[in-house]
One Martini backbone bead per residue (centre of mass of N, CA, C, O) as a GRO file, in nm:
protein
  515
    1UNK     BB    1   0.096   0.036   0.021
    2UNK     BB    2   0.046   0.377  -0.033
    3UNK     BB    3   0.224   0.615   0.173
    4UNK     BB    4   0.146   0.945   0.318
    5UNK     BB    5   0.301   1.235   0.482
    6UNK     BB    6   0.147   1.542   0.584
    7UNK     BB    7   0.316   1.842   0.717
    8UNK     BB    8   0.157   2.120   0.873
    9UNK     BB    9   0.275   2.436   0.971
   10UNK     BB   10   0.162   2.646   1.239
   11UNK     BB   11   0.124   2.867   1.495
   12UNK     BB   12  -0.096   2.664   1.640
   13UNK     BB   13   0.051   2.411   1.488
   14UNK     BB   14   0.006   2.065   1.382
   15UNK     BB   15  -0.066   1.909   1.072
   16UNK     BB   16  -0.174   1.564   1.003
   17UNK     BB   17  -0.158   1.359   0.705
   18UNK     BB   18  -0.289   1.044   0.602
   19UNK     BB   19  -0.212   0.857   0.310
   20UNK     BB   20  -0.395   0.614   0.106
   21UNK     BB   21  -0.389   0.615  -0.207
   22UNK     BB   22  -0.451   0.941  -0.183
   23UNK     BB   23  -0.622   0.885   0.078
   24UNK     BB   24  -0.780   1.006   0.346
   25UNK     BB   25  -0.746   0.854   0.695
   26UNK     BB   26  -0.579   1.074   0.867
   27UNK     BB   27  -0.624   1.332   1.131
   28UNK     BB   28  -0.398   1.561   1.288
   29UNK     BB   29  -0.387   1.786   1.586
   30UNK     BB   30  -0.112   1.977   1.712
   31UNK     BB   31  -0.098   2.179   1.957
   32UNK     BB   32   0.114   2.405   2.098
   33UNK     BB   33  -0.058   2.384   2.396
   34UNK     BB   34  -0.049   2.093   2.447
   35UNK     BB   35  -0.190   1.853   2.678
   36UNK     BB   36  -0.252   1.547   2.784
   37UNK     BB   37  -0.128   1.301   2.645
   38UNK     BB   38  -0.102   1.003   2.536
   39UNK     BB   39   0.157   0.864   2.758
   40UNK     BB   40   0.188   1.050   2.971
   41UNK     BB   41   0.376   1.137   3.261
   42UNK     BB   42   0.271   1.155   3.611
   43UNK     BB   43   0.262   1.329   3.917
   44UNK     BB   44   0.026   1.234   4.150
   45UNK     BB   45  -0.264   1.323   4.360
   46UNK     BB   46  -0.469   1.189   4.577
   47UNK     BB   47  -0.800   1.322   4.653
   48UNK     BB   48  -1.026   1.088   4.586
   49UNK     BB   49  -1.234   0.826   4.718
   50UNK     BB   50  -1.467   0.589   4.548
   51UNK     BB   51  -1.607   0.302   4.643
   52UNK     BB   52  -1.858   0.276   4.451
   53UNK     BB   53  -1.648   0.290   4.190
   54UNK     BB   54  -1.360   0.192   4.244
   55UNK     BB   55  -1.221   0.491   4.267
   56UNK     BB   56  -1.008   0.771   4.168
   57UNK     BB   57  -0.899   1.106   4.222
   58UNK     BB   58  -0.646   1.288   4.033
   59UNK     BB   59  -0.389   1.521   4.055
   60UNK     BB   60  -0.232   1.658   3.732
   61UNK     BB   61  -0.323   1.980   3.657
   62UNK     BB   62  -0.601   1.974   3.584
   63UNK     BB   63  -0.908   2.123   3.618
   64UNK     BB   64  -0.971   1.818   3.638
   65UNK     BB   65  -0.980   1.538   3.782
   66UNK     BB   66  -0.857   1.237   3.746
   67UNK     BB   67  -0.924   0.897   3.641
   68UNK     BB   68  -0.903   0.597   3.864
   69UNK     BB   69  -0.927   0.266   3.827
   70UNK     BB   70  -0.878  -0.039   3.955
   71UNK     BB   71  -0.823  -0.182   3.669
   72UNK     BB   72  -0.573   0.050   3.625
   73UNK     BB   73  -0.348  -0.008   3.851
   74UNK     BB   74  -0.217  -0.269   3.861
   75UNK     BB   75  -0.070  -0.542   4.014
   76UNK     BB   76   0.192  -0.329   4.086
   77UNK     BB   77   0.106  -0.087   4.281
   78UNK     BB   78   0.290  -0.124   4.530
   79UNK     BB   79   0.550  -0.089   4.367
   80UNK     BB   80   0.491   0.198   4.257
   81UNK     BB   81   0.467   0.339   4.532
   82UNK     BB   82   0.752   0.265   4.625
   83UNK     BB   83   0.905   0.389   4.385
   84UNK     BB   84   0.808   0.681   4.413
   85UNK     BB   85   0.931   0.730   4.695
   86UNK     BB   86   1.223   0.657   4.625
   87UNK     BB   87   1.260   0.867   4.393
   88UNK     BB   88   1.188   1.123   4.561
   89UNK     BB   89   1.427   1.030   4.794
   90UNK     BB   90   1.721   1.018   4.636
   91UNK     BB   91   1.901   1.282   4.634
   92UNK     BB   92   2.028   1.242   4.323
   93UNK     BB   93   2.041   0.945   4.324
   94UNK     BB   94   2.111   0.644   4.146
   95UNK     BB   95   1.922   0.366   4.126
   96UNK     BB   96   1.906   0.020   4.098
   97UNK     BB   97   1.648  -0.136   3.936
   98UNK     BB   98   1.740  -0.442   3.941
   99UNK     BB   99   1.729  -0.424   4.282
  100UNK     BB  100   1.440  -0.395   4.301
  101UNK     BB  101   1.174  -0.462   4.518
  102UNK     BB  102   0.906  -0.655   4.461
  103UNK     BB  103   0.577  -0.664   4.513
  104UNK     BB  104   0.294  -0.793   4.557
  105UNK     BB  105   0.013  -0.865   4.417
  106UNK     BB  106  -0.299  -0.779   4.341
  107UNK     BB  107  -0.625  -0.823   4.335
  108UNK     BB  108  -0.884  -0.801   4.101
  109UNK     BB  109  -1.126  -0.776   4.349
  110UNK     BB  110  -1.059  -0.527   4.489
  111UNK     BB  111  -1.003  -0.232   4.688
  112UNK     BB  112  -0.900   0.094   4.660
  113UNK     BB  113  -0.891   0.178   4.973
  114UNK     BB  114  -0.668  -0.051   5.033
  115UNK     BB  115  -0.437   0.082   4.842
  116UNK     BB  116  -0.497   0.424   4.860
  117UNK     BB  117  -0.433   0.487   5.137
  118UNK     BB  118  -0.360   0.827   5.227
  119UNK     BB  119  -0.326   0.974   4.963
  120UNK     BB  120  -0.101   0.938   4.748
  121UNK     BB  121   0.178   0.950   4.561
  122UNK     BB  122   0.176   0.898   4.193
  123UNK     BB  123   0.247   0.710   3.910
  124UNK     BB  124   0.116   0.813   3.590
  125UNK     BB  125  -0.087   0.744   3.292
  126UNK     BB  126  -0.221   0.842   3.002
  127UNK     BB  127  -0.508   0.694   2.852
  128UNK     BB  128  -0.700   0.956   2.829
  129UNK     BB  129  -0.811   1.224   2.714
  130UNK     BB  130  -0.979   1.491   2.743
  131UNK     BB  131  -1.347   1.475   2.736
  132UNK     BB  132  -1.511   1.729   2.745
  133UNK     BB  133  -1.598   1.724   3.094
  134UNK     BB  134  -1.359   1.536   3.119
  135UNK     BB  135  -1.101   1.405   3.244
  136UNK     BB  136  -0.852   1.222   3.259
  137UNK     BB  137  -0.736   0.896   3.204
  138UNK     BB  138  -0.586   0.646   3.405
  139UNK     BB  139  -0.269   0.465   3.458
  140UNK     BB  140  -0.040   0.216   3.619
  141UNK     BB  141   0.038   0.076   3.344
  142UNK     BB  142   0.339   0.105   3.248
  143UNK     BB  143   0.445   0.226   2.916
  144UNK     BB  144   0.718   0.198   2.662
  145UNK     BB  145   0.733   0.286   2.340
  146UNK     BB  146   0.866   0.145   2.052
  147UNK     BB  147   0.939   0.018   1.750
  148UNK     BB  148   0.950  -0.313   1.852
  149UNK     BB  149   0.889  -0.237   2.157
  150UNK     BB  150   0.752  -0.278   2.494
  151UNK     BB  151   0.800  -0.132   2.805
  152UNK     BB  152   0.742  -0.303   3.137
  153UNK     BB  153   0.751  -0.225   3.438
  154UNK     BB  154   0.751  -0.460   3.725
  155UNK     BB  155   0.800  -0.705   3.528
  156UNK     BB  156   0.857  -1.052   3.357
  157UNK     BB  157   0.707  -1.024   3.088
  158UNK     BB  158   0.678  -1.203   2.771
  159UNK     BB  159   0.543  -1.076   2.461
  160UNK     BB  160   0.379  -1.159   2.147
  161UNK     BB  161   0.243  -1.073   1.877
  162UNK     BB  162  -0.042  -1.212   1.716
  163UNK     BB  163   0.026  -1.092   1.421
  164UNK     BB  164   0.241  -1.311   1.440
  165UNK     BB  165   0.198  -1.618   1.279
  166UNK     BB  166   0.468  -1.739   1.319
  167UNK     BB  167   0.588  -1.967   1.537
  168UNK     BB  168   0.897  -1.942   1.491
  169UNK     BB  169   0.915  -1.631   1.519
  170UNK     BB  170   0.802  -1.612   1.805
  171UNK     BB  171   1.023  -1.783   1.937
  172UNK     BB  172   1.266  -1.613   1.853
  173UNK     BB  173   1.182  -1.346   1.989
  174UNK     BB  174   1.148  -1.454   2.274
  175UNK     BB  175   1.442  -1.548   2.310
  176UNK     BB  176   1.583  -1.277   2.266
  177UNK     BB  177   1.437  -1.107   2.485
  178UNK     BB  178   1.501  -1.289   2.728
  179UNK     BB  179   1.816  -1.240   2.700
  180UNK     BB  180   1.803  -0.894   2.708
  181UNK     BB  181   1.639  -0.863   2.958
  182UNK     BB  182   1.594  -0.685   3.222
  183UNK     BB  183   1.540  -0.653   3.534
  184UNK     BB  184   1.204  -0.556   3.601
  185UNK     BB  185   1.127  -0.622   3.294
  186UNK     BB  186   0.898  -0.602   3.047
  187UNK     BB  187   0.797  -0.743   2.715
  188UNK     BB  188   0.660  -0.622   2.406
  189UNK     BB  189   0.622  -0.753   2.091
  190UNK     BB  190   0.599  -0.618   1.793
  191UNK     BB  191   0.511  -0.652   1.466
  192UNK     BB  192   0.770  -0.490   1.357
  193UNK     BB  193   0.980  -0.729   1.457
  194UNK     BB  194   0.961  -0.889   1.216
  195UNK     BB  195   1.285  -1.002   1.119
  196UNK     BB  196   1.458  -0.897   1.336
  197UNK     BB  197   1.736  -0.836   1.500
  198UNK     BB  198   1.909  -0.834   1.788
  199UNK     BB  199   2.033  -0.550   1.755
  200UNK     BB  200   1.767  -0.393   1.709
  201UNK     BB  201   1.627  -0.475   1.974
  202UNK     BB  202   1.853  -0.378   2.166
  203UNK     BB  203   1.847  -0.079   2.089
  204UNK     BB  204   1.555  -0.029   2.175
  205UNK     BB  205   1.595  -0.115   2.472
  206UNK     BB  206   1.812   0.094   2.550
  207UNK     BB  207   1.638   0.348   2.499
  208UNK     BB  208   1.414   0.273   2.710
  209UNK     BB  209   1.599   0.253   2.963
  210UNK     BB  210   1.685   0.552   2.945
  211UNK     BB  211   1.403   0.664   2.986
  212UNK     BB  212   1.368   0.545   3.272
  213UNK     BB  213   1.600   0.707   3.398
  214UNK     BB  214   1.471   0.982   3.343
  215UNK     BB  215   1.226   0.936   3.522
  216UNK     BB  216   1.377   0.905   3.787
  217UNK     BB  217   1.503   1.190   3.782
  218UNK     BB  218   1.228   1.355   3.758
  219UNK     BB  219   1.108   1.262   4.031
  220UNK     BB  220   1.330   1.382   4.178
  221UNK     BB  221   1.188   1.634   4.379
  222UNK     BB  222   0.909   1.632   4.299
  223UNK     BB  223   0.581   1.801   4.274
  224UNK     BB  224   0.266   1.754   4.315
  225UNK     BB  225   0.184   1.828   4.018
  226UNK     BB  226   0.374   1.651   3.747
  227UNK     BB  227   0.562   1.632   3.469
  228UNK     BB  228   0.780   1.369   3.363
  229UNK     BB  229   0.675   1.266   3.064
  230UNK     BB  230   0.669   1.290   2.722
  231UNK     BB  231   0.539   1.208   2.460
  232UNK     BB  232   0.580   1.198   2.162
  233UNK     BB  233   0.513   1.343   1.905
  234UNK     BB  234   0.292   1.272   1.658
  235UNK     BB  235   0.488   1.239   1.430
  236UNK     BB  236   0.682   1.023   1.561
  237UNK     BB  237   0.458   0.826   1.657
  238UNK     BB  238   0.355   0.760   1.373
  239UNK     BB  239   0.623   0.657   1.266
  240UNK     BB  240   0.668   0.436   1.476
  241UNK     BB  241   0.390   0.279   1.399
  242UNK     BB  242   0.400   0.298   1.054
  243UNK     BB  243   0.675   0.259   0.949
  244UNK     BB  244   0.736   0.129   0.620
  245UNK     BB  245   0.769   0.014   0.301
  246UNK     BB  246   0.501   0.180   0.204
  247UNK     BB  247   0.649   0.427   0.255
  248UNK     BB  248   0.710   0.718   0.013
  249UNK     BB  249   0.612   0.993   0.179
  250UNK     BB  250   0.745   1.304   0.329
  251UNK     BB  251   0.594   1.621   0.401
  252UNK     BB  252   0.740   1.946   0.476
  253UNK     BB  253   0.723   2.312   0.602
  254UNK     BB  254   0.951   2.260   0.831
  255UNK     BB  255   1.275   2.262   0.919
  256UNK     BB  256   1.279   2.137   1.205
  257UNK     BB  257   1.100   1.889   1.140
  258UNK     BB  258   1.267   1.783   0.910
  259UNK     BB  259   1.526   1.721   1.079
  260UNK     BB  260   1.387   1.544   1.291
  261UNK     BB  261   1.286   1.324   1.095
  262UNK     BB  262   1.551   1.257   0.958
  263UNK     BB  263   1.697   1.159   1.220
  264UNK     BB  264   1.491   0.946   1.298
  265UNK     BB  265   1.515   0.773   1.037
  266UNK     BB  266   1.821   0.731   1.052
  267UNK     BB  267   1.789   0.554   1.312
  268UNK     BB  268   1.548   0.338   1.219
  269UNK     BB  269   1.566   0.396   0.872
  270UNK     BB  270   1.808   0.470   0.657
  271UNK     BB  271   1.670   0.377   0.375
  272UNK     BB  272   1.426   0.623   0.416
  273UNK     BB  273   1.538   0.927   0.395
  274UNK     BB  274   1.441   1.007   0.092
  275UNK     BB  275   1.124   1.058   0.161
  276UNK     BB  276   1.211   1.331   0.266
  277UNK     BB  277   1.053   1.659   0.230
  278UNK     BB  278   1.086   2.012   0.145
  279UNK     BB  279   0.802   2.250   0.144
  280UNK     BB  280   0.809   2.624   0.074
  281UNK     BB  281   0.598   2.828  -0.154
  282UNK     BB  282   0.325   2.962   0.000
  283UNK     BB  283   0.156   2.713  -0.031
  284UNK     BB  284  -0.055   2.522   0.102
  285UNK     BB  285  -0.006   2.190   0.159
  286UNK     BB  286  -0.307   2.087   0.154
  287UNK     BB  287  -0.362   2.204  -0.132
  288UNK     BB  288  -0.142   2.054  -0.303
  289UNK     BB  289  -0.275   1.756  -0.191
  290UNK     BB  290  -0.597   1.773  -0.167
  291UNK     BB  291  -0.694   1.782   0.143
  292UNK     BB  292  -0.903   2.004   0.176
  293UNK     BB  293  -1.110   1.873  -0.013
  294UNK     BB  294  -1.140   1.608   0.149
  295UNK     BB  295  -1.239   1.736   0.409
  296UNK     BB  296  -1.497   1.865   0.290
  297UNK     BB  297  -1.611   1.574   0.191
  298UNK     BB  298  -1.582   1.397   0.476
  299UNK     BB  299  -1.723   1.607   0.636
  300UNK     BB  300  -2.020   1.571   0.790
  301UNK     BB  301  -2.331   1.437   0.766
  302UNK     BB  302  -2.268   1.395   0.457
  303UNK     BB  303  -2.154   1.110   0.253
  304UNK     BB  304  -2.029   1.057  -0.057
  305UNK     BB  305  -2.037   0.821  -0.311
  306UNK     BB  306  -1.946   0.710  -0.623
  307UNK     BB  307  -2.234   0.559  -0.690
  308UNK     BB  308  -2.452   0.763  -0.516
  309UNK     BB  309  -2.425   0.695  -0.252
  310UNK     BB  310  -2.491   0.745   0.114
  311UNK     BB  311  -2.411   0.899   0.424
  312UNK     BB  312  -2.536   0.918   0.764
  313UNK     BB  313  -2.392   1.111   1.034
  314UNK     BB  314  -2.460   1.063   1.385
  315UNK     BB  315  -2.465   1.219   1.715
  316UNK     BB  316  -2.483   1.104   2.039
  317UNK     BB  317  -2.438   1.057   2.367
  318UNK     BB  318  -2.401   0.724   2.333
  319UNK     BB  319  -2.378   0.736   2.002
  320UNK     BB  320  -2.332   0.626   1.670
  321UNK     BB  321  -2.498   0.694   1.353
  322UNK     BB  322  -2.531   0.495   1.046
  323UNK     BB  323  -2.665   0.562   0.724
  324UNK     BB  324  -2.757   0.372   0.439
  325UNK     BB  325  -2.778   0.491   0.099
  326UNK     BB  326  -2.838   0.419  -0.245
  327UNK     BB  327  -2.964   0.625  -0.424
  328UNK     BB  328  -2.953   0.621  -0.803
  329UNK     BB  329  -2.783   0.364  -0.849
  330UNK     BB  330  -2.730   0.062  -1.053
  331UNK     BB  331  -2.568  -0.257  -1.116
  332UNK     BB  332  -2.848  -0.413  -1.122
  333UNK     BB  333  -3.163  -0.593  -1.125
  334UNK     BB  334  -3.083  -0.677  -0.841
  335UNK     BB  335  -3.157  -0.596  -0.522
  336UNK     BB  336  -2.954  -0.768  -0.364
  337UNK     BB  337  -2.699  -0.683  -0.527
  338UNK     BB  338  -2.722  -0.382  -0.477
  339UNK     BB  339  -2.705  -0.395  -0.168
  340UNK     BB  340  -2.428  -0.531  -0.148
  341UNK     BB  341  -2.255  -0.323  -0.307
  342UNK     BB  342  -2.329  -0.079  -0.135
  343UNK     BB  343  -2.237  -0.196   0.141
  344UNK     BB  344  -1.938  -0.243   0.064
  345UNK     BB  345  -1.876   0.052   0.001
  346UNK     BB  346  -1.965   0.160   0.279
  347UNK     BB  347  -1.769  -0.001   0.459
  348UNK     BB  348  -1.510   0.132   0.361
  349UNK     BB  349  -1.593   0.424   0.442
  350UNK     BB  350  -1.648   0.373   0.742
  351UNK     BB  351  -1.362   0.287   0.820
  352UNK     BB  352  -1.242   0.561   0.739
  353UNK     BB  353  -1.419   0.747   0.921
  354UNK     BB  354  -1.328   0.637   1.196
  355UNK     BB  355  -1.033   0.729   1.160
  356UNK     BB  356  -1.065   1.026   1.071
  357UNK     BB  357  -1.260   1.108   1.329
  358UNK     BB  358  -1.215   0.934   1.580
  359UNK     BB  359  -1.433   0.724   1.649
  360UNK     BB  360  -1.597   0.629   1.951
  361UNK     BB  361  -1.741   0.351   2.083
  362UNK     BB  362  -2.063   0.329   1.967
  363UNK     BB  363  -2.160   0.180   1.647
  364UNK     BB  364  -2.442   0.220   1.432
  365UNK     BB  365  -2.537   0.031   1.138
  366UNK     BB  366  -2.761   0.099   0.861
  367UNK     BB  367  -2.816  -0.116   0.639
  368UNK     BB  368  -2.913  -0.257   0.367
  369UNK     BB  369  -3.129  -0.485   0.309
  370UNK     BB  370  -3.074  -0.847   0.346
  371UNK     BB  371  -3.174  -1.182   0.295
  372UNK     BB  372  -2.901  -1.320   0.271
  373UNK     BB  373  -2.674  -1.468   0.479
  374UNK     BB  374  -2.422  -1.460   0.295
  375UNK     BB  375  -2.421  -1.148   0.259
  376UNK     BB  376  -2.391  -1.076   0.559
  377UNK     BB  377  -2.121  -1.223   0.590
  378UNK     BB  378  -1.963  -1.066   0.376
  379UNK     BB  379  -1.991  -0.790   0.514
  380UNK     BB  380  -1.850  -0.858   0.778
  381UNK     BB  381  -1.578  -0.948   0.655
  382UNK     BB  382  -1.520  -0.680   0.512
  383UNK     BB  383  -1.515  -0.500   0.764
  384UNK     BB  384  -1.276  -0.646   0.900
  385UNK     BB  385  -1.073  -0.582   0.676
  386UNK     BB  386  -1.102  -0.264   0.678
  387UNK     BB  387  -1.021  -0.255   1.002
  388UNK     BB  388  -0.720  -0.358   1.017
  389UNK     BB  389  -0.572  -0.062   0.988
  390UNK     BB  390  -0.673  -0.009   1.270
  391UNK     BB  391  -0.521   0.084   1.576
  392UNK     BB  392  -0.770   0.062   1.717
  393UNK     BB  393  -0.967  -0.088   1.920
  394UNK     BB  394  -1.195  -0.350   1.796
  395UNK     BB  395  -1.546  -0.447   1.715
  396UNK     BB  396  -1.743  -0.685   1.515
  397UNK     BB  397  -2.071  -0.745   1.467
  398UNK     BB  398  -2.318  -0.903   1.365
  399UNK     BB  399  -2.593  -0.895   1.186
  400UNK     BB  400  -2.897  -0.830   1.250
  401UNK     BB  401  -3.238  -0.880   1.190
  402UNK     BB  402  -3.246  -0.548   1.140
  403UNK     BB  403  -2.967  -0.465   0.985
  404UNK     BB  404  -2.755  -0.428   1.222
  405UNK     BB  405  -2.435  -0.287   1.307
  406UNK     BB  406  -2.191  -0.339   1.558
  407UNK     BB  407  -1.942  -0.106   1.685
  408UNK     BB  408  -1.633  -0.101   1.854
  409UNK     BB  409  -1.423   0.181   1.970
  410UNK     BB  410  -1.154   0.318   2.076
  411UNK     BB  411  -1.128   0.587   2.312
  412UNK     BB  412  -0.862   0.842   2.328
  413UNK     BB  413  -0.984   1.090   2.179
  414UNK     BB  414  -1.115   1.341   2.055
  415UNK     BB  415  -1.318   1.407   1.819
  416UNK     BB  416  -1.308   1.483   1.487
  417UNK     BB  417  -1.445   1.819   1.420
  418UNK     BB  418  -1.553   1.956   1.108
  419UNK     BB  419  -1.671   2.250   0.973
  420UNK     BB  420  -1.793   2.269   0.627
  421UNK     BB  421  -1.970   2.497   0.660
  422UNK     BB  422  -2.102   2.799   0.508
  423UNK     BB  423  -2.186   3.108   0.496
  424UNK     BB  424  -2.406   3.291   0.348
  425UNK     BB  425  -2.348   3.588   0.177
  426UNK     BB  426  -2.650   3.691   0.186
  427UNK     BB  427  -2.760   3.592   0.496
  428UNK     BB  428  -2.535   3.504   0.715
  429UNK     BB  429  -2.709   3.232   0.820
  430UNK     BB  430  -3.029   3.304   0.860
  431UNK     BB  431  -3.220   3.248   0.585
  432UNK     BB  432  -3.242   3.564   0.522
  433UNK     BB  433  -3.358   3.830   0.306
  434UNK     BB  434  -3.404   4.092   0.138
  435UNK     BB  435  -3.637   4.238  -0.014
  436UNK     BB  436  -3.673   4.336  -0.339
  437UNK     BB  437  -3.837   4.591  -0.276
  438UNK     BB  438  -3.628   4.711  -0.076
  439UNK     BB  439  -3.387   4.701  -0.269
  440UNK     BB  440  -3.500   4.899  -0.470
  441UNK     BB  441  -3.510   5.141  -0.273
  442UNK     BB  442  -3.206   5.140  -0.201
  443UNK     BB  443  -3.097   5.195  -0.487
  444UNK     BB  444  -3.253   5.461  -0.533
  445UNK     BB  445  -3.125   5.622  -0.306
  446UNK     BB  446  -2.836   5.605  -0.422
  447UNK     BB  447  -2.903   5.734  -0.694
  448UNK     BB  448  -3.000   6.005  -0.586
  449UNK     BB  449  -2.735   6.082  -0.448
  450UNK     BB  450  -2.552   6.074  -0.704
  451UNK     BB  451  -2.708   6.281  -0.880
  452UNK     BB  452  -2.683   6.515  -0.664
  453UNK     BB  453  -2.342   6.470  -0.696
  454UNK     BB  454  -2.289   6.463  -1.037
  455UNK     BB  455  -2.383   6.182  -1.142
  456UNK     BB  456  -2.453   6.087  -1.502
  457UNK     BB  457  -2.260   5.820  -1.527
  458UNK     BB  458  -2.386   5.484  -1.484
  459UNK     BB  459  -2.317   5.165  -1.326
  460UNK     BB  460  -2.504   4.855  -1.264
  461UNK     BB  461  -2.435   4.577  -1.052
  462UNK     BB  462  -2.602   4.253  -1.051
  463UNK     BB  463  -2.791   4.009  -1.006
  464UNK     BB  464  -2.964   3.837  -1.245
  465UNK     BB  465  -3.239   3.851  -1.098
  466UNK     BB  466  -3.237   4.157  -1.050
  467UNK     BB  467  -3.196   4.238  -1.341
  468UNK     BB  468  -3.468   4.130  -1.439
  469UNK     BB  469  -3.642   4.311  -1.252
  470UNK     BB  470  -3.525   4.598  -1.362
  471UNK     BB  471  -3.564   4.525  -1.702
  472UNK     BB  472  -3.842   4.463  -1.734
  473UNK     BB  473  -3.971   4.582  -1.993
  474UNK     BB  474  -3.952   4.788  -2.261
  475UNK     BB  475  -4.114   5.069  -2.148
  476UNK     BB  476  -4.141   4.995  -1.802
  477UNK     BB  477  -3.885   4.992  -1.659
  478UNK     BB  478  -3.715   5.074  -1.381
  479UNK     BB  479  -3.457   5.186  -1.513
  480UNK     BB  480  -3.608   5.392  -1.697
  481UNK     BB  481  -3.737   5.557  -1.474
  482UNK     BB  482  -3.471   5.651  -1.346
  483UNK     BB  483  -3.356   5.806  -1.582
  484UNK     BB  484  -3.590   6.011  -1.600
  485UNK     BB  485  -3.602   6.111  -1.300
  486UNK     BB  486  -3.258   6.181  -1.290
  487UNK     BB  487  -3.112   6.249  -1.552
  488UNK     BB  488  -2.958   5.976  -1.654
  489UNK     BB  489  -2.698   5.746  -1.730
  490UNK     BB  490  -2.806   5.399  -1.726
  491UNK     BB  491  -2.642   5.082  -1.665
  492UNK     BB  492  -2.736   4.737  -1.658
  493UNK     BB  493  -2.568   4.448  -1.501
  494UNK     BB  494  -2.480   4.121  -1.487
  495UNK     BB  495  -2.357   3.908  -1.196
  496UNK     BB  496  -2.284   3.580  -1.099
  497UNK     BB  497  -2.102   3.653  -0.829
  498UNK     BB  498  -2.345   3.765  -0.698
  499UNK     BB  499  -2.551   3.816  -0.471
  500UNK     BB  500  -2.885   3.877  -0.443
  501UNK     BB  501  -2.812   4.166  -0.261
  502UNK     BB  502  -2.588   4.252  -0.457
  503UNK     BB  503  -2.424   4.577  -0.526
  504UNK     BB  504  -2.274   4.808  -0.782
  505UNK     BB  505  -2.117   5.115  -0.847
  506UNK     BB  506  -2.018   5.295  -1.153
  507UNK     BB  507  -1.842   5.503  -1.328
  508UNK     BB  508  -1.724   5.632  -1.633
  509UNK     BB  509  -1.426   5.497  -1.537
  510UNK     BB  510  -1.489   5.218  -1.389
  511UNK     BB  511  -1.525   5.306  -1.089
  512UNK     BB  512  -1.589   5.241  -0.779
  513UNK     BB  513  -1.850   5.333  -0.557
  514UNK     BB  514  -1.822   5.440  -0.235
  515UNK     BB  515  -2.019   5.448   0.088
   0.00000   0.00000   0.00000
């Protein structure tokens, strides 16, 4: 698959567009003053424990306290609490983490007030960004993602991605990681590690253990609430997660980000450095690559498909609803075949829309009814295939007897919502314009003023509809009456670019007269 990353820098932040086969599939906006990103590590202070929810609210510096549920505490929460206190009181000295004594695990069905009693200071990681009126959601299951592996402190578990299907390859990677893994660290081997050498995996591991040492240093002497470590910016985190052989172009319009990406790729994939290019010719980058046009077409309540079918996407408090409509085209004389083809086309676009808008939670899709069970099964299988490229955790349920498909998708960040509608230049968005009768009076008042101030040769440009209204009638048109009434030479011309109530006067030198 052909992948391109277009990175547009503006004073307000960085816009990142991911294209697959020239089609926009992901859109990220990293604001210059952004904080509380997924993966950021904070030193938080437990403020309130709610036994009824089996959860705690933690102050991490956000305007609303962050939410920490018992299930997100990690089995090693007692070890994390002990580590936090030890790191806080290290007095500048670096302690050997491999000799750190791990505490027993907590039970899965325990009570949070038994674990976080005394409202301690604790190291937490942002699990979900603040969404709407909610504060961030936290986790104490600390993980540090790298290119090929994810480092998980406080445990000794080695796991290999299930997306690596070869049993031999999984065993090989497990054996390598088990041999190079430091004590008190667990490792999750990512799909990108397939086929990689011991040296590449070891280099990734060394970088992540250095990051952990930085975390230890940053905790030392810190006072909650405090940010301990920021996740990489979205540009490099997208590259870290997505960069593979199919990436063939990365375009940037900022010199600093260009050099940053260049050096990052030089480090992780030297053979791919030539794909990065810098373009800054005064034209917006998103316009040059037709991304702005795609954004205008992809966002909004209605999304049109190539066949003439269309989607209606609506958001409620509890879920998103997508309605599939067949439109006006038919591929065959069979109603069942038409329904299947339209549904398959819609499924591909729906999978793209979920990624593009970053829609999370429950999504209910009302497909066009199909009678044959085989066709419903085909549609479900197709949806699962289209959703495979989605990095967010998701599940696709079979189509119900009512023709509805339910999809759940992990919600990590606020949904991307872009208003593509523009205010009408004539009504200013009100839906109402001045009556043409009143417009006629307004133009005549201006005409009277101009003739009284010595203008005897005038041109009036108006919308074609208004032009027709002013000039209709061979002997008794309104324009002719004005000429006679004010003893002036007046020519009226239509202009298709004008709004319905827009008009302009020009003098005999063809210069516009400003009022």
